[in-house]
């Protein structure tokens, strides 16, 4: 009697490859990376060189600003500052942004408006958190001084480095630099913000943890040109009654 052996059962199908699931921390890090904009839509400034007549008019205005002017109380042009100095409005309005990690140096970007490329980028030797804290306590005056040279043709805001004084105290140096891709990315994220303050999202790493959150403050600044050796940016408040919290003076001495 012959016995027939049954064929062996077919091998089981190979297990399906499971899709790797990122941990919550990895998902959060990936989300932070994708926060950075990939396309910069900021436009070049539309400002053109001033005509000769406008330059003469500005020089006349700067001369009048050097005199004491009594203005009727009903007029809201002057803004009394904490030290009693009277600041006259009338200069062009610019967009100014203070940003940086709380424990790192503060950066100041000046734009014609939030949708334009930066006209001026400064890096100051003062922590961002310290400057914002001082501004909350009262008026902050930053004077950036450089040496006057004979037959100087460079615009004062185009000087590469200045000695910085904060409320009369020497506080290191201020440096003009070119806008980096990171700067442009931050300005792109804020292109719809005219004024305000907050925290910007960044990729998490050890350096960011040590330097603190990336904070920003944006406001309108009034630009006043006194002469080729002096230029000032006054932060303006929405109500216009409390005076600027921050004034930045460029001067050659």
CSV table of C-alpha atoms in Angstrom, one decimal:
chain,number,residue,atom,x,y,z
A,1,UNK,CA,0.0,0.0,0.0
A,2,UNK,CA,1.5,3.3,-1.1
A,3,UNK,CA,1.1,6.4,1.0
A,4,UNK,CA,1.0,9.8,-0.8
A,5,UNK,CA,2.6,12.7,1.0
A,6,UNK,CA,0.7,16.0,0.9
A,7,UNK,CA,2.7,18.9,-0.5
A,8,UNK,CA,4.1,21.3,2.1
A,9,UNK,CA,2.1,24.3,2.8
A,10,UNK,CA,3.1,27.5,0.9
A,11,UNK,CA,5.4,29.9,2.9
A,12,UNK,CA,3.6,32.8,4.5
A,13,UNK,CA,3.7,36.1,2.7
A,14,UNK,CA,6.4,38.5,3.8
A,15,UNK,CA,5.3,41.1,6.3
A,16,UNK,CA,4.4,44.5,5.0
A,17,UNK,CA,6.9,47.2,5.7
A,18,UNK,CA,5.5,49.5,8.3
A,19,UNK,CA,5.8,53.2,7.7
A,20,UNK,CA,8.0,54.8,10.3
A,21,UNK,CA,6.1,57.2,12.6
A,22,UNK,CA,8.1,60.2,13.8
A,23,UNK,CA,8.1,60.9,17.5
A,24,UNK,CA,6.3,64.1,18.7
A,25,UNK,CA,9.7,65.8,19.2
A,26,UNK,CA,10.7,65.0,15.6
A,27,UNK,CA,7.4,66.2,14.3
A,28,UNK,CA,7.8,69.5,16.2
A,29,UNK,CA,11.3,70.0,14.9
A,30,UNK,CA,10.2,69.3,11.3
A,31,UNK,CA,7.3,71.8,11.8
A,32,UNK,CA,9.8,74.5,12.9
A,33,UNK,CA,12.0,73.9,9.9
A,34,UNK,CA,9.1,74.3,7.5
A,35,UNK,CA,8.1,77.6,9.2
A,36,UNK,CA,10.9,79.4,7.4
A,37,UNK,CA,9.5,80.8,4.1
A,38,UNK,CA,11.0,79.4,0.9
A,39,UNK,CA,10.1,82.4,-1.3
A,40,UNK,CA,11.0,86.0,-0.6
A,41,UNK,CA,8.4,88.3,-2.0
A,42,UNK,CA,9.9,91.5,-0.6
A,43,UNK,CA,10.3,94.3,-3.1
A,44,UNK,CA,13.1,96.8,-3.6
A,45,UNK,CA,12.5,100.2,-2.1
A,46,UNK,CA,10.7,102.8,-4.4
A,47,UNK,CA,12.6,105.7,-2.8
A,48,UNK,CA,14.5,107.8,-5.4
A,49,UNK,CA,17.2,110.4,-4.9
A,50,UNK,CA,15.8,113.6,-3.7
A,51,UNK,CA,15.7,116.5,-6.1
A,52,UNK,CA,17.7,119.6,-5.5
A,53,UNK,CA,14.7,121.6,-4.4
A,54,UNK,CA,13.7,119.0,-1.9
A,55,UNK,CA,17.2,118.9,-0.5
A,56,UNK,CA,17.2,122.6,0.0
A,57,UNK,CA,13.8,122.5,1.7
A,58,UNK,CA,15.0,119.9,4.1
A,59,UNK,CA,18.1,121.9,4.9
A,60,UNK,CA,15.8,124.9,5.7
A,61,UNK,CA,13.7,122.7,7.9
A,62,UNK,CA,16.7,121.4,9.8
A,63,UNK,CA,17.8,125.0,10.5
A,64,UNK,CA,14.4,125.8,12.0
A,65,UNK,CA,14.5,122.7,14.1
A,66,UNK,CA,17.6,124.1,15.9
A,67,UNK,CA,15.6,127.0,17.3
A,68,UNK,CA,13.2,127.0,20.1
A,69,UNK,CA,9.7,127.2,18.7
A,70,UNK,CA,6.5,128.1,20.7
A,71,UNK,CA,3.5,126.3,19.3
A,72,UNK,CA,-0.1,126.8,20.6
A,73,UNK,CA,-1.3,124.0,22.9
A,74,UNK,CA,-4.1,123.2,20.4
A,75,UNK,CA,-1.5,122.1,17.8
A,76,UNK,CA,-0.5,118.4,18.2
A,77,UNK,CA,2.7,118.6,16.1
A,78,UNK,CA,5.2,118.7,19.0
A,79,UNK,CA,5.6,115.7,21.3
A,80,UNK,CA,7.1,116.4,24.7
A,81,UNK,CA,9.7,113.9,25.7
A,82,UNK,CA,10.7,112.8,29.2
A,83,UNK,CA,13.6,115.3,29.3
A,84,UNK,CA,11.5,118.2,28.1
A,85,UNK,CA,12.9,118.2,24.6
A,86,UNK,CA,10.3,119.0,21.9
A,87,UNK,CA,10.4,116.7,18.9
A,88,UNK,CA,8.7,118.0,15.7
A,89,UNK,CA,7.0,115.6,13.4
A,90,UNK,CA,7.2,116.0,9.7
A,91,UNK,CA,9.9,113.5,8.5
A,92,UNK,CA,9.2,110.5,6.3
A,93,UNK,CA,7.8,107.4,8.1
A,94,UNK,CA,9.7,104.2,8.0
A,95,UNK,CA,9.1,100.7,9.3
A,96,UNK,CA,11.6,99.6,12.0
A,97,UNK,CA,11.9,96.1,13.5
A,98,UNK,CA,14.0,95.2,16.5
A,99,UNK,CA,14.6,91.4,16.7
A,100,UNK,CA,17.0,88.9,18.2
A,101,UNK,CA,17.3,86.2,20.8
A,102,UNK,CA,16.7,87.6,24.3
A,103,UNK,CA,20.3,87.0,25.5
A,104,UNK,CA,22.0,87.8,22.1
A,105,UNK,CA,22.7,91.1,20.4
A,106,UNK,CA,19.8,93.0,19.1
A,107,UNK,CA,19.3,93.7,15.3
A,108,UNK,CA,17.5,96.7,13.9
A,109,UNK,CA,16.1,96.7,10.4
A,110,UNK,CA,14.8,99.8,8.7
A,111,UNK,CA,12.4,99.4,5.7
A,112,UNK,CA,10.4,101.8,3.6
A,113,UNK,CA,7.4,99.6,4.5
A,114,UNK,CA,6.9,96.0,5.7
A,115,UNK,CA,6.8,94.7,2.1
A,116,UNK,CA,10.1,96.2,1.0
A,117,UNK,CA,13.7,94.9,1.2
A,118,UNK,CA,15.7,96.4,4.1
A,119,UNK,CA,17.3,99.8,3.6
A,120,UNK,CA,19.5,99.5,6.8
A,121,UNK,CA,20.5,96.6,9.0
A,122,UNK,CA,22.2,97.3,12.3
A,123,UNK,CA,23.7,95.0,15.0
A,124,UNK,CA,24.1,96.6,18.4
A,125,UNK,CA,26.2,95.4,21.3
A,126,UNK,CA,23.2,95.2,23.7
A,127,UNK,CA,21.0,92.1,24.4
A,128,UNK,CA,17.6,92.2,22.9
A,129,UNK,CA,15.9,91.4,26.2
A,130,UNK,CA,17.7,94.2,28.0
A,131,UNK,CA,16.8,96.8,25.3
A,132,UNK,CA,13.1,95.8,25.3
A,133,UNK,CA,13.1,95.9,29.1
A,134,UNK,CA,14.6,99.4,29.2
A,135,UNK,CA,12.1,100.6,26.6
A,136,UNK,CA,9.3,99.4,28.9
A,137,UNK,CA,10.7,101.6,31.7
A,138,UNK,CA,11.0,104.8,29.7
A,139,UNK,CA,12.7,106.5,26.9
A,140,UNK,CA,15.8,104.9,25.5
A,141,UNK,CA,18.3,107.1,23.5
A,142,UNK,CA,20.9,105.3,21.4
A,143,UNK,CA,23.7,107.5,20.0
A,144,UNK,CA,25.9,106.0,17.3
A,145,UNK,CA,29.0,108.2,16.8
A,146,UNK,CA,31.8,108.0,14.3
A,147,UNK,CA,34.8,110.1,13.5
A,148,UNK,CA,34.3,113.0,11.1
A,149,UNK,CA,36.8,113.0,8.3
A,150,UNK,CA,37.8,115.9,5.9
A,151,UNK,CA,36.0,115.9,2.6
A,152,UNK,CA,33.7,113.1,3.8
A,153,UNK,CA,31.4,111.8,1.0
A,154,UNK,CA,30.0,108.7,2.6
A,155,UNK,CA,26.5,108.9,3.9
A,156,UNK,CA,26.4,108.7,7.7
A,157,UNK,CA,24.2,105.6,7.7
A,158,UNK,CA,26.7,103.9,5.3
A,159,UNK,CA,29.5,104.0,7.8
A,160,UNK,CA,30.6,100.5,8.7
A,161,UNK,CA,30.9,100.9,12.5
A,162,UNK,CA,30.0,103.4,15.3
A,163,UNK,CA,30.7,103.8,18.9
A,164,UNK,CA,27.4,103.3,20.8
A,165,UNK,CA,26.1,105.2,23.7
A,166,UNK,CA,22.9,104.1,25.4
A,167,UNK,CA,21.3,106.8,27.5
A,168,UNK,CA,24.6,108.6,27.8
A,169,UNK,CA,26.6,105.5,28.8
A,170,UNK,CA,29.2,103.9,26.4
A,171,UNK,CA,27.9,100.5,25.5
A,172,UNK,CA,30.2,99.0,22.9
A,173,UNK,CA,29.7,99.3,19.2
A,174,UNK,CA,27.1,99.3,16.5
A,175,UNK,CA,27.8,97.7,13.2
A,176,UNK,CA,26.1,98.0,9.8
A,177,UNK,CA,25.8,94.7,7.9
A,178,UNK,CA,24.1,93.2,4.9
A,179,UNK,CA,20.8,91.5,5.3
A,180,UNK,CA,21.3,87.7,5.5
A,181,UNK,CA,18.9,85.0,4.2
A,182,UNK,CA,17.8,84.5,7.8
A,183,UNK,CA,17.0,88.3,8.1
A,184,UNK,CA,15.0,88.2,4.9
A,185,UNK,CA,13.1,85.2,6.1
A,186,UNK,CA,12.1,86.9,9.3
A,187,UNK,CA,11.1,90.1,7.4
A,188,UNK,CA,9.0,87.9,5.0
A,189,UNK,CA,7.2,86.3,7.9
A,190,UNK,CA,6.4,89.8,9.2
A,191,UNK,CA,5.5,91.4,5.9
A,192,UNK,CA,1.8,91.6,7.0
A,193,UNK,CA,2.6,93.2,10.3
A,194,UNK,CA,2.7,97.0,10.6
A,195,UNK,CA,3.4,97.2,14.3
A,196,UNK,CA,3.4,94.8,17.2
A,197,UNK,CA,5.6,92.5,19.3
A,198,UNK,CA,5.9,88.8,19.8
A,199,UNK,CA,8.1,85.6,19.4
A,200,UNK,CA,9.2,84.2,16.1
A,201,UNK,CA,9.3,80.5,15.5
A,202,UNK,CA,12.8,79.0,14.8
A,203,UNK,CA,14.4,75.5,14.5
A,204,UNK,CA,15.1,74.3,18.0
A,205,UNK,CA,18.7,73.6,18.9
A,206,UNK,CA,21.0,74.0,21.9
A,207,UNK,CA,22.2,77.5,20.9
A,208,UNK,CA,18.6,78.8,20.8
A,209,UNK,CA,17.9,77.3,24.3
A,210,UNK,CA,21.0,79.2,25.7
A,211,UNK,CA,20.2,82.5,23.9
A,212,UNK,CA,16.5,82.5,24.6
A,213,UNK,CA,13.4,83.0,22.4
A,214,UNK,CA,13.7,85.0,19.2
A,215,UNK,CA,11.6,88.0,20.0
A,216,UNK,CA,10.7,91.0,17.8
A,217,UNK,CA,9.1,94.5,18.1
A,218,UNK,CA,7.9,96.4,15.1
A,219,UNK,CA,6.9,100.1,15.0
A,220,UNK,CA,6.9,103.2,12.8
A,221,UNK,CA,10.0,105.4,12.9
A,222,UNK,CA,10.2,109.0,11.8
A,223,UNK,CA,13.4,109.8,9.9
A,224,UNK,CA,14.9,113.3,10.4
A,225,UNK,CA,18.0,114.4,8.6
A,226,UNK,CA,19.7,117.3,10.3
A,227,UNK,CA,22.8,117.5,8.0
A,228,UNK,CA,25.2,115.2,6.2
A,229,UNK,CA,26.7,114.5,9.6
A,230,UNK,CA,23.5,113.8,11.6
A,231,UNK,CA,20.5,111.6,11.1
A,232,UNK,CA,17.9,110.5,13.6
A,233,UNK,CA,15.2,107.8,13.7
A,234,UNK,CA,12.4,108.5,16.3
A,235,UNK,CA,10.0,105.7,17.2
A,236,UNK,CA,6.4,107.0,17.0
A,237,UNK,CA,3.6,105.7,19.1
A,238,UNK,CA,0.1,105.1,17.8
A,239,UNK,CA,-1.6,107.8,19.9
A,240,UNK,CA,1.3,110.2,19.6
A,241,UNK,CA,0.9,111.5,23.1
A,242,UNK,CA,3.6,109.7,25.2
A,243,UNK,CA,6.5,110.5,22.9
A,244,UNK,CA,8.9,107.9,21.3
A,245,UNK,CA,10.1,105.0,23.4
A,246,UNK,CA,13.3,104.8,21.3
A,247,UNK,CA,15.4,107.3,19.5
A,248,UNK,CA,18.5,106.4,17.4
A,249,UNK,CA,20.9,109.2,16.6
A,250,UNK,CA,23.7,108.9,14.0
A,251,UNK,CA,26.3,111.6,14.3
A,252,UNK,CA,29.8,112.4,13.2
A,253,UNK,CA,32.0,114.1,15.7
